mmCIF file of C-alpha atoms in Angstrom:
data_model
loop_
_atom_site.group_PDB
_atom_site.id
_atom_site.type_symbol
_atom_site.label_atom_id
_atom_site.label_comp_id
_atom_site.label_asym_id
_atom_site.label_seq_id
_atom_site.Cartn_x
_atom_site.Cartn_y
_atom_site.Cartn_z
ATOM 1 C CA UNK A 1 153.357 65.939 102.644
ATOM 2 C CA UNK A 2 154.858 63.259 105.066
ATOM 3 C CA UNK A 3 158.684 63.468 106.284
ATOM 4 C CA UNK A 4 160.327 60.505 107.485
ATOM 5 C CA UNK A 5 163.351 60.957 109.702
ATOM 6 C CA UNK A 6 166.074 58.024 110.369
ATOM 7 C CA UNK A 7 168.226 58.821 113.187
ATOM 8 C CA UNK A 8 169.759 57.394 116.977
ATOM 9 C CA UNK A 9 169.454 58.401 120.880
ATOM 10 C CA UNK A 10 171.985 58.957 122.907
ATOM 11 C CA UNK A 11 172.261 55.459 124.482
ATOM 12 C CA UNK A 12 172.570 52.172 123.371
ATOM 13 C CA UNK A 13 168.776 50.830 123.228
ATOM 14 C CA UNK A 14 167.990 53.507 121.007
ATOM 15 C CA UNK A 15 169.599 52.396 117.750
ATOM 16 C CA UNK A 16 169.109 53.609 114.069
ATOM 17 C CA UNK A 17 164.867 53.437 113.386
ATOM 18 C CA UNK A 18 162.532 55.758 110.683
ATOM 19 C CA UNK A 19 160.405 57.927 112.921
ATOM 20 C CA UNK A 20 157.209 59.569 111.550
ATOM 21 C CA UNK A 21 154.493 61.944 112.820
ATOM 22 C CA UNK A 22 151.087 60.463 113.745
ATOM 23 C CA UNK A 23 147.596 62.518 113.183
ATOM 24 C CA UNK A 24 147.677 63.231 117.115
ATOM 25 C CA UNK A 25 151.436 64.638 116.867
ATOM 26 C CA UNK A 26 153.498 61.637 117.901
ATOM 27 C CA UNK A 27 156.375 60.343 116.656
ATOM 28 C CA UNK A 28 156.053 56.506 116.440
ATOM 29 C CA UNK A 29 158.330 53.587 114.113
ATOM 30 C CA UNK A 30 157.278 53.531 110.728
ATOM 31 C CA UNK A 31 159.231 52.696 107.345
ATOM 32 C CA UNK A 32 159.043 55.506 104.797
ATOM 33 C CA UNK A 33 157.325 53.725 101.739
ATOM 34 C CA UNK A 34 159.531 51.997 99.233
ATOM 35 C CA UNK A 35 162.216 52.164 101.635
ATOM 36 C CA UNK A 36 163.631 48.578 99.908
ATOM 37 C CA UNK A 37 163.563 49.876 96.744
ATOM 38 C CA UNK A 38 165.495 52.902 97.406
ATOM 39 C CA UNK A 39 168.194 51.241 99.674
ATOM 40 C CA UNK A 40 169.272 49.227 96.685
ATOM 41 C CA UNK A 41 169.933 51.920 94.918
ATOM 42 C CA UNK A 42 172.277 54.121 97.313
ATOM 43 C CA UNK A 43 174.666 53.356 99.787
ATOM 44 C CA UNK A 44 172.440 54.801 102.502
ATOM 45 C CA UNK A 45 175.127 54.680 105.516
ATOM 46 C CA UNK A 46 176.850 56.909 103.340
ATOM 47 C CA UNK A 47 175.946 60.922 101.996
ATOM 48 C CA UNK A 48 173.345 60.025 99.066
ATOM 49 C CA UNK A 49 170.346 61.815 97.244
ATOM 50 C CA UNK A 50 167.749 59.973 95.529
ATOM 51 C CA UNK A 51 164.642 61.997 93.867
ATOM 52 C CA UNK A 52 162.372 59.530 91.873
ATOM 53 C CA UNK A 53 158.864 58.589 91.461
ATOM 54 C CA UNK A 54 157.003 55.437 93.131
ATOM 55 C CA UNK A 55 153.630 55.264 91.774
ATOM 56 C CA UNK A 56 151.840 57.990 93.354
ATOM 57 C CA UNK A 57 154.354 59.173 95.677
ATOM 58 C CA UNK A 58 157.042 61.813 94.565
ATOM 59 C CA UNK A 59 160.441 60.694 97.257
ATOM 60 C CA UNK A 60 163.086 62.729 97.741
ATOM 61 C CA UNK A 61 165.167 61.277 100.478
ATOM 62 C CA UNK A 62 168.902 62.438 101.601
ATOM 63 C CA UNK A 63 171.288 60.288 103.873
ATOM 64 C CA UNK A 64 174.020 59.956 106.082
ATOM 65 C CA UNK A 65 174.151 63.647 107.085
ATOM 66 C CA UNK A 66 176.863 64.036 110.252
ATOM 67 C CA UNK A 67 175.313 65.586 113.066
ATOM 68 C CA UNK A 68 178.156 68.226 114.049
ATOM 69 C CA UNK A 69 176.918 68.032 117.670
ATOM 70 C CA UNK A 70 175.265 64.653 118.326
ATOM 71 C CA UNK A 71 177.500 61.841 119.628
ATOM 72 C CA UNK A 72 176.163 58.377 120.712
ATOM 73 C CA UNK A 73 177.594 56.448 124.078
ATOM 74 C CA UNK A 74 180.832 55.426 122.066
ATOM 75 C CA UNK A 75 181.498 58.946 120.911
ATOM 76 C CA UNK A 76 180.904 58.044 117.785
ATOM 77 C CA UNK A 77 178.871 60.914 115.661
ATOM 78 C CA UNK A 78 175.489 60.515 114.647
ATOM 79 C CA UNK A 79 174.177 60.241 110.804
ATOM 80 C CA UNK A 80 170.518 61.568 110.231
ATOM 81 C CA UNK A 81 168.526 60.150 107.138
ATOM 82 C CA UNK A 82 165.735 62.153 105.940
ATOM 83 C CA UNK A 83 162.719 61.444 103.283
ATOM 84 C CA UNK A 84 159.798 63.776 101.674
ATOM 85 C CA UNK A 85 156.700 61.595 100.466
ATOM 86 C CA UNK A 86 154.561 64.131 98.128
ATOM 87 C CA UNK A 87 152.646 63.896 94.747
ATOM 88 C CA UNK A 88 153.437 64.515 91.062
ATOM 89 C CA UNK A 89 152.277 68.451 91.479
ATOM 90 C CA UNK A 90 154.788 69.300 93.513
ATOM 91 C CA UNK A 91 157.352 67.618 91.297
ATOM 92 C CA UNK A 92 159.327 71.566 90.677
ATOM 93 C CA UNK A 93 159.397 72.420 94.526
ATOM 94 C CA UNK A 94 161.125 68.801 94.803
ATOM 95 C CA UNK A 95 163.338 69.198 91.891
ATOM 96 C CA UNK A 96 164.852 72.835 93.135
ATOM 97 C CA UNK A 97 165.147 71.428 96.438
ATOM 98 C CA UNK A 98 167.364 68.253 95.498
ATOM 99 C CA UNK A 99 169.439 70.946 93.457
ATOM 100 C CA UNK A 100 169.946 72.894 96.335
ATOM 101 C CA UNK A 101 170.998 70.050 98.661
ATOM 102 C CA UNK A 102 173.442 68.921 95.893
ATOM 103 C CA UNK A 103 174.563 72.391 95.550
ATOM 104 C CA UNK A 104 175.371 72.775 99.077
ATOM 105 C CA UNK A 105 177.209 69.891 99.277
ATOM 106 C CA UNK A 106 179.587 70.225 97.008
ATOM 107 C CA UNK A 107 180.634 73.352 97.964
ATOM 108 C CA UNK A 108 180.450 72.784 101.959
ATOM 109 C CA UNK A 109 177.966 75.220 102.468
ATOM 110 C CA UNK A 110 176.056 74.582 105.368
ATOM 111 C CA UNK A 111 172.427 76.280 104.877
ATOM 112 C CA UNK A 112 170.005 73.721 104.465
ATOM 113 C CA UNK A 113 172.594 71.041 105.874
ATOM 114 C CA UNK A 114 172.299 72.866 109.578
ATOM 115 C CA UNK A 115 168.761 73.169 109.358
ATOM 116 C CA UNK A 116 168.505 69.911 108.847
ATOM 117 C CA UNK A 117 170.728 68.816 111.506
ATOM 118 C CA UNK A 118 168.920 71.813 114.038
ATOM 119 C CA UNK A 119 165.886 69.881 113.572
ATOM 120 C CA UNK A 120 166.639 66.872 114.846
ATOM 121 C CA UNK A 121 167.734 66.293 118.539
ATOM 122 C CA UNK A 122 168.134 63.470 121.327
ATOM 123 C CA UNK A 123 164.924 63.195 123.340
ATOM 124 C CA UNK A 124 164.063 61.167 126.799
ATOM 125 C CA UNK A 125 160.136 61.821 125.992
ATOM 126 C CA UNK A 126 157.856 58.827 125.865
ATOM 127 C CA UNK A 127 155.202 59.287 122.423
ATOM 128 C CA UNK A 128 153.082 56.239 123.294
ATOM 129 C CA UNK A 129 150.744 56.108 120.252
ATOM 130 C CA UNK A 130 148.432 53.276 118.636
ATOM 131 C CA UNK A 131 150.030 53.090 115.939
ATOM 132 C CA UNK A 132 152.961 50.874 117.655
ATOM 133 C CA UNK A 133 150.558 49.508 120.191
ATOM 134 C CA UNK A 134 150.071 46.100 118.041
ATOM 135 C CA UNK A 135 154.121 45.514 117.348
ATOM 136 C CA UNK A 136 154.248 45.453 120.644
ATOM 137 C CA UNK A 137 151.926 42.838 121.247
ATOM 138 C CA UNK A 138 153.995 40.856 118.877
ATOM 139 C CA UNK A 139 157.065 40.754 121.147
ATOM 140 C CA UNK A 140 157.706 38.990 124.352
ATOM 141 C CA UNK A 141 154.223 39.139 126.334
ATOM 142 C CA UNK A 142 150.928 37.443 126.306
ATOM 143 C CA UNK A 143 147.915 38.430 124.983
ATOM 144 C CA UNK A 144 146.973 38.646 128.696
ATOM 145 C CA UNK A 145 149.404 41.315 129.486
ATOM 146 C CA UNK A 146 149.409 42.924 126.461
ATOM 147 C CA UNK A 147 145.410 43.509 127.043
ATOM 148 C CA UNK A 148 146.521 45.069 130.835
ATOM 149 C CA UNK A 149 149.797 47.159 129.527
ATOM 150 C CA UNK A 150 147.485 48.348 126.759
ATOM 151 C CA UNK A 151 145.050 50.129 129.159
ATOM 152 C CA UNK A 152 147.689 51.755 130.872
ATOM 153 C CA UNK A 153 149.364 53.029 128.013
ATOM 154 C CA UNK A 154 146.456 54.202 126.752
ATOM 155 C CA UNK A 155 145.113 56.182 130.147
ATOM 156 C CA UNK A 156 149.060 57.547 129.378
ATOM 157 C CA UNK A 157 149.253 58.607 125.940
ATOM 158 C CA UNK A 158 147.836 62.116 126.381
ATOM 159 C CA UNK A 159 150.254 62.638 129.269
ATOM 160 C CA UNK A 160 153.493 64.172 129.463
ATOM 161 C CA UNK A 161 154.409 61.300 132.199
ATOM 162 C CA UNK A 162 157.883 60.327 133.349
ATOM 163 C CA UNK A 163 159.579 56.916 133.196
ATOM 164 C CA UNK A 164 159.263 56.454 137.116
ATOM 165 C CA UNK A 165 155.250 56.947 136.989
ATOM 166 C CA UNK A 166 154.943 54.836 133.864
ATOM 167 C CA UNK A 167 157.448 52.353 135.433
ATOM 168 C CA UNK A 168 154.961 52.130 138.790
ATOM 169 C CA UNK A 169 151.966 51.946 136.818
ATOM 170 C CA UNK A 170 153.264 48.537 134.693
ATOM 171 C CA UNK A 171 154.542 47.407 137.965
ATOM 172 C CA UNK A 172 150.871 46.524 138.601
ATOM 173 C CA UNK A 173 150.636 44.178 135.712
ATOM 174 C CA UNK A 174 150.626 40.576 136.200
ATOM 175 C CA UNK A 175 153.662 39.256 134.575
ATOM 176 C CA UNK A 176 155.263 35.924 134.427
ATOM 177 C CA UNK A 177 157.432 36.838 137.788
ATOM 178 C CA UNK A 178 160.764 35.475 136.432
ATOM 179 C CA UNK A 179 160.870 37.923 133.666
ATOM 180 C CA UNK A 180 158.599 41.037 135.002
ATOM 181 C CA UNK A 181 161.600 43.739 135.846
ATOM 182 C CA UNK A 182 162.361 42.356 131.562
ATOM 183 C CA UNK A 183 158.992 43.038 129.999
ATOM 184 C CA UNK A 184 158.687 46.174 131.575
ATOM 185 C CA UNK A 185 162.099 47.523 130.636
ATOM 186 C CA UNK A 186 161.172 46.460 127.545
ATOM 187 C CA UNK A 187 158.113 48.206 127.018
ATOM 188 C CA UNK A 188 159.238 51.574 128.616
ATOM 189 C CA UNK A 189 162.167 51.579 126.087
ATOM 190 C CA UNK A 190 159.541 50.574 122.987
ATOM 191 C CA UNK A 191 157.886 54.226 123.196
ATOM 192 C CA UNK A 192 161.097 56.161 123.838
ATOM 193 C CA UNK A 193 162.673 56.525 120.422
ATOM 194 C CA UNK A 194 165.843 58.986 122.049
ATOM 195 C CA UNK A 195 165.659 61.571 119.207
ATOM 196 C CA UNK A 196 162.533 63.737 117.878
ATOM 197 C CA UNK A 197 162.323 66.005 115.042
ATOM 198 C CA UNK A 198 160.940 68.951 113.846
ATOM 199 C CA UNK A 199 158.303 68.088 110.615
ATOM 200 C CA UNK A 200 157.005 71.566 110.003
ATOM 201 C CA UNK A 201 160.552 72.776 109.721
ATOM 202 C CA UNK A 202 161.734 70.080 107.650
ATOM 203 C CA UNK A 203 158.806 70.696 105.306
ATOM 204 C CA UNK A 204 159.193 73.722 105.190
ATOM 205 C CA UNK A 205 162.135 73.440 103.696
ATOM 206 C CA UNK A 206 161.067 71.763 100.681
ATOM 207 C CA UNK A 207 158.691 74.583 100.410
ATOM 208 C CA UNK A 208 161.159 77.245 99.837
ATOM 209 C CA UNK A 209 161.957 78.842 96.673
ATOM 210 C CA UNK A 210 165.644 78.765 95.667
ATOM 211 C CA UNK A 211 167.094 80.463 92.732
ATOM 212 C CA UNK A 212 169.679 78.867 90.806
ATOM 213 C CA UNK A 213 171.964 81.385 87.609
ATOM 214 C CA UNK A 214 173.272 78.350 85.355
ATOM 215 C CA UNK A 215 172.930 79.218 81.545
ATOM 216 C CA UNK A 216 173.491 76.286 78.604
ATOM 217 C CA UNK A 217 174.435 76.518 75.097
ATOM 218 C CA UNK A 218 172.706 72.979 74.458
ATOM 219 C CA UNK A 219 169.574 72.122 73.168
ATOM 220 C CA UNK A 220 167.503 72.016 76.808
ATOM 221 C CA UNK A 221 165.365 69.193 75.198
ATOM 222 C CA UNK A 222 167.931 66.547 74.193
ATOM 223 C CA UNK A 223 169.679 66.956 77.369
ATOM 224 C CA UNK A 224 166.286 66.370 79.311
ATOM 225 C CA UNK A 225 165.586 63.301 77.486
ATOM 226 C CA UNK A 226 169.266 61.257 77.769
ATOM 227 C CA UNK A 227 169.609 58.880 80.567
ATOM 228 C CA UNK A 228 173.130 59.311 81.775
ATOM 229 C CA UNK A 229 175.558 58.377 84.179
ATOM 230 C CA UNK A 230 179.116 59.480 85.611
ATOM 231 C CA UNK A 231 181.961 59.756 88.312
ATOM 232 C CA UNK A 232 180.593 61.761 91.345
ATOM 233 C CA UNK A 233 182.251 64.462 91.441
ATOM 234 C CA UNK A 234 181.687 68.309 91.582
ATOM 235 C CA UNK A 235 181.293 69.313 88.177
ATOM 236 C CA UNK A 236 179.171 66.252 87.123
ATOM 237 C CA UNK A 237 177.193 67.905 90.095
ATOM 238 C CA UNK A 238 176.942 71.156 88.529
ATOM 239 C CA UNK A 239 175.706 69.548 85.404
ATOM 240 C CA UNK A 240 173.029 67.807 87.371
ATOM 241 C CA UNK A 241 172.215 70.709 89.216
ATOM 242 C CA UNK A 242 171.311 72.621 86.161
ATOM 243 C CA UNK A 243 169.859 69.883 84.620
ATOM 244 C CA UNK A 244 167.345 69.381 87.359
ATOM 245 C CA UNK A 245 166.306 72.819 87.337
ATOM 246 C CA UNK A 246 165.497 73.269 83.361
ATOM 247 C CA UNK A 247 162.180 75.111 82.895
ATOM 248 C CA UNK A 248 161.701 72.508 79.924
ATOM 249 C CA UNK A 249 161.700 69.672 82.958
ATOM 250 C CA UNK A 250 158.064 70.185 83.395
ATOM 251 C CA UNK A 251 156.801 69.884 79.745
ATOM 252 C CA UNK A 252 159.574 66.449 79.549
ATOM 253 C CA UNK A 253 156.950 65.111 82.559
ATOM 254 C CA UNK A 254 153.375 65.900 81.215
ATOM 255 C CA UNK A 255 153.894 64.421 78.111
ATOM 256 C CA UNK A 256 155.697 61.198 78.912
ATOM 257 C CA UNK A 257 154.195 60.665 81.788
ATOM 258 C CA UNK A 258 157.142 60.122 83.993
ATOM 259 C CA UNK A 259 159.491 61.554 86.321
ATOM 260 C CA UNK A 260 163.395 61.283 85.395
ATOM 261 C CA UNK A 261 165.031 59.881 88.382
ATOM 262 C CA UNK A 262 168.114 61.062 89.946
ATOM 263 C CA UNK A 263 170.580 58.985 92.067
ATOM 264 C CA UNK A 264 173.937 60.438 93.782
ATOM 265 C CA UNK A 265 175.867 58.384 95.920
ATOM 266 C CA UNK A 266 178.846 56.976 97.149
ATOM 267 C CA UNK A 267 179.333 53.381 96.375
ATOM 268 C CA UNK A 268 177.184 51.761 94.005
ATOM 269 C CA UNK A 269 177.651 49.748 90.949
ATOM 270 C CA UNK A 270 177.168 51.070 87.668
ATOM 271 C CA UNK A 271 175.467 48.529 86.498
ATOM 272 C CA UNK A 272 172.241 48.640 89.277
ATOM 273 C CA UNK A 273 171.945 52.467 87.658
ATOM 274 C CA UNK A 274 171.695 51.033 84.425
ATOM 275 C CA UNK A 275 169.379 48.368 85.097
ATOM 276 C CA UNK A 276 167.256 50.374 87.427
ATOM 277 C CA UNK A 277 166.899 53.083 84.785
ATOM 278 C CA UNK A 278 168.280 56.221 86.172
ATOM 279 C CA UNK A 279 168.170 59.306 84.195
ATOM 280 C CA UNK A 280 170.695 60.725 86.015
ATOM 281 C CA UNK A 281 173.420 58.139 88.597
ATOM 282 C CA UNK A 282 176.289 59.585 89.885
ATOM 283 C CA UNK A 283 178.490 57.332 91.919
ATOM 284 C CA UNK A 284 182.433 56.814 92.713
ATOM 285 C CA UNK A 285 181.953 53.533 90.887
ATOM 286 C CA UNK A 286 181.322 54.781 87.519
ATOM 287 C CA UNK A 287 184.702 54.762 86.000
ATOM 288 C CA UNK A 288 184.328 57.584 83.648
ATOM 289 C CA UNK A 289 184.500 61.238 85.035
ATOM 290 C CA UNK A 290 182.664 62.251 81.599
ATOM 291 C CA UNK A 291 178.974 61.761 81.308
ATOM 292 C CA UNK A 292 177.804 58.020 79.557
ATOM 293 C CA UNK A 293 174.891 58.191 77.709
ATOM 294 C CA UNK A 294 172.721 54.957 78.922
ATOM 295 C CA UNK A 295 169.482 55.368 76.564
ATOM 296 C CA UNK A 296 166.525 57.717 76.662
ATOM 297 C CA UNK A 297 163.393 58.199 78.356
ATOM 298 C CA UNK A 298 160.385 56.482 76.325
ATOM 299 C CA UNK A 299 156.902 57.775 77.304
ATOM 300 C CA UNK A 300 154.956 55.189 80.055
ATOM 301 C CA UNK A 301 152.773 53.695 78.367
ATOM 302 C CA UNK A 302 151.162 52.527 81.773
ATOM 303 C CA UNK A 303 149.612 55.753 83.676
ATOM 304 C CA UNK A 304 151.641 55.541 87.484
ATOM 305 C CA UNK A 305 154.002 53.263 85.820
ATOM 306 C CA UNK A 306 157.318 54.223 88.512
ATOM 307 C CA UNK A 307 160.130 55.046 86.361
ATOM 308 C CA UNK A 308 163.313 52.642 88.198
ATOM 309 C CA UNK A 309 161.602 49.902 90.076
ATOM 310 C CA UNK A 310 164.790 47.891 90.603
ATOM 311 C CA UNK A 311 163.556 45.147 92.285
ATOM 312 C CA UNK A 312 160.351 44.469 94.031
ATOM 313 C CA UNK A 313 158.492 41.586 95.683
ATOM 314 C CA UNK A 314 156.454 41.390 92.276
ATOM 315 C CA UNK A 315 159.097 40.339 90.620
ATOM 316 C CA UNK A 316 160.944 38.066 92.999
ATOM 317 C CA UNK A 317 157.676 36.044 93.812
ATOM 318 C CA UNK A 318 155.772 36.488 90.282
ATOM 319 C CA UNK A 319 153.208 34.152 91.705
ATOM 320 C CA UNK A 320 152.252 32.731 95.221
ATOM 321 C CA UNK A 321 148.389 31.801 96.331
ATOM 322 C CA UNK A 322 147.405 33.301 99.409
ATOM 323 C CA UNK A 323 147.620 30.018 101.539
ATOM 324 C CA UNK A 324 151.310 30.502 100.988
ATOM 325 C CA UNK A 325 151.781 33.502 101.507
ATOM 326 C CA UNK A 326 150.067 33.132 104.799
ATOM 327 C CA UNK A 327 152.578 30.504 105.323
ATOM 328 C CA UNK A 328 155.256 32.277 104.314
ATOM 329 C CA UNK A 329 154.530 35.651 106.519
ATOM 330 C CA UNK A 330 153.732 32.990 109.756
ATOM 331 C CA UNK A 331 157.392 31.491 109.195
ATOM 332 C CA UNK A 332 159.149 34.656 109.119
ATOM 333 C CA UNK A 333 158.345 36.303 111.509
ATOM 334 C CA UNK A 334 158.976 33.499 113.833
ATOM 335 C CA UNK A 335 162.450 34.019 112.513
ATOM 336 C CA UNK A 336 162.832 37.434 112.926
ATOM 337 C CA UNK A 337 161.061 37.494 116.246
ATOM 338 C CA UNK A 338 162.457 40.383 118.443
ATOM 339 C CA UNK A 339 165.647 40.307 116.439
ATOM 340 C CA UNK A 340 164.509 43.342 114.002
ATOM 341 C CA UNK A 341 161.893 45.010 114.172
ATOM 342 C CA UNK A 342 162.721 47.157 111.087
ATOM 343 C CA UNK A 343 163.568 44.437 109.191
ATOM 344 C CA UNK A 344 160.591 42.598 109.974
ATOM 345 C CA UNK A 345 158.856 45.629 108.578
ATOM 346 C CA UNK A 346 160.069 45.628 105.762
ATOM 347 C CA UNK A 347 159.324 41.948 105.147
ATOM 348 C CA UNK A 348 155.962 42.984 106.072
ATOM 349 C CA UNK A 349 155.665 45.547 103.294
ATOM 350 C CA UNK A 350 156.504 42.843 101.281
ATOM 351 C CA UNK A 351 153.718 40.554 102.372
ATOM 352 C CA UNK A 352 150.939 42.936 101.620
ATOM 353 C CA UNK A 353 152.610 43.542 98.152
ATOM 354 C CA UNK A 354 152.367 40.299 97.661
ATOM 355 C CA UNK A 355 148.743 39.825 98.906
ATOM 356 C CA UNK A 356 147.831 42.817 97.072
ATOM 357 C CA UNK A 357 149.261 41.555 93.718
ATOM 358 C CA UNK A 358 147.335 38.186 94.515
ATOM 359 C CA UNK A 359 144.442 40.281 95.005
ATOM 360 C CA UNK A 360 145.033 42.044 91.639
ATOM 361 C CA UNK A 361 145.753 38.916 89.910
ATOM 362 C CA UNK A 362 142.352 37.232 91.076
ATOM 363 C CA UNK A 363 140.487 39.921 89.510
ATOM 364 C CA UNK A 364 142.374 39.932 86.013
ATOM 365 C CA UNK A 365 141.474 36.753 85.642
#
């Protein structure tokens, strides 16, 4: 199982990034996978739950928690995002935990909320790790001093070193002398992400068993297989709740061959539910404060089909040679050069969907 964390340091450089844990136990940048596709279905900024299947990957991602402690240099209090990435067979551990976060909640409880927030903290410890080493060469040095910093790095990532040794050590570097005391700022503030988290309590979490007494009159199957949508509010949350946790919810997923996916949010038209093929959207946009019945889940007919893909490179650039693509990735991120480095992530994700679908494409034909 991977966990994904989004949160912010203490001081200003250390803005809103995903964090994930690396093989060697450092935390280093990385967008969750089909981080696009989820954003446009929640208003992340505010408290949302999304559980749904991508392909392979089982998500079940929760966002804009308050920290009650953590405060950044305005005073302003910090939100923590977090994300599960596991398969299909642990599709009941992911179900009961979304129903417990929903639970919890709506009635205030603060449970699994607090150990969330208790596992994520401000940190000044540097987790210099390959994995960023090559974003960094694509910022504001040469290949020449990225080859020197590099070495450096490297001879510091086992290290528990400070920011005045590291600071010494890239003092020996041969930078372009009107913009040295810059690039090495720059650098030291690249592998200090000012907030760490705890991944073995976090999945642990999703681990636990929770027990949930809801009883229904209805027909279990028939309300398994509507797709539905409503106000957000507390009962429609209750509904959910015991929807999600049906022992019938299993069976549904074997034989169609899909995973209902569940949206709750704050903000977020009606209509992107709809389209994106929610089995279950709450949001304060939906009018209606009773349940609308939207359609019903069809077996996949395509094995991995994922059950909402909204909107995906695929389908914005059906088709694009390679040469173009090239040209395309080359021109953007001479845009987006050192202005976002999540954002030009994400454009990279879509790059290599797009080279992949060429890829695909080439041998269909």
């Amino acid at each position: 199982m991977d966990v994904y964390v989004q949160s912010a340091g203490r001081d200003p450089e250390y803005d809103y990034y995903w964090l994930s844990v690396c093989k060697k136990g450092r935390f280093f940048r990385k967008c969750p996978p089909h981080i696009g596709e989820i954003n446009r279905l929640i208003q992340s900024e505010s408290c949302s739950v999304l559980l749904n299947r991508y392909d392979e990957d089982l998500i079940l991602v929760v966002t804009g928690l308050r920290s009650k402690e953590r405060k950044d240099y305005c005073g302003r209090t910090v939100r923590n995002s977090v994300l599960w990435a596991g398969s299909i067979n642990e599709e009941k551990a992911f179900r009961h935990f979304a129903a417990k976060i929903l639970l919890d909640l709506k009635y205030g409880k603060v449970e699994i909320i607090d150990i969330i927030d208790k596992s994520i903290d401000f940190s000044e410890d540097f987790n210099i790790n390959e994995e960023n080493m090559e974003e960094l060469k694509a910022g504001e040095i040469s290949e020449e001093e990225f080859n020197e910093v590099k070495n450096i790095l490297l001879e510091c990532q086992s290290d528990d070193i400070n920011e005045k040794e590291l600071i010494e050590k890239l003092a020996k570097v041969t930078f372009d002398g009107e913009s040295k005391d810059y690039k090495i700022r720059m650098i030291v503030n690249y592998f200090k992400f000012g907030f760490y988290f705890d991944k073995d309590r976090l999945a642990g979490l999703l681990r636990d068993h929770y027990k949930f007494d809801f009883s229904s009159t209805e027909e279990k199957r028939k309300i398994i297989l509507k797709k539905m949508i409503a106000k957000n509010t507390g009962d429609r949350i209750e509904d959910l709740v015991r929807d999600l946790t049906l022992d019938e919810f299993s069976k549904v997923i074997e034989k169609l061959n899909i995973f209902p996916s569940v949206v709750v949010t704050d903000k977020k038209n009606p209509e992107t539910l709809k389209e994106a093929n929610i089995w279950r959207g709450l949001s304060n946009l939906v009018e209606s404060e009773d349940w609308e019945i939207t359609g019903k889940l069809k077996s996949s007919k395509k094995k991995n089909n994922p059950p909402s893909a909204f909107v995906t490179a695929g389908n914005i650039i059906p088709h694009m040679e390679m040469d173009k693509i090239k040209d395309f990735e080359n021109k953007v991120k001479k845009i987006l050069k050192e202005k976002s480095r999540p954002v030009i992530k994400e454009i990279e994700n879509i790059i290599k969907h797009l080279k992949d679908r060429h890829d695909a494409n080439k041998k269909d034909i």
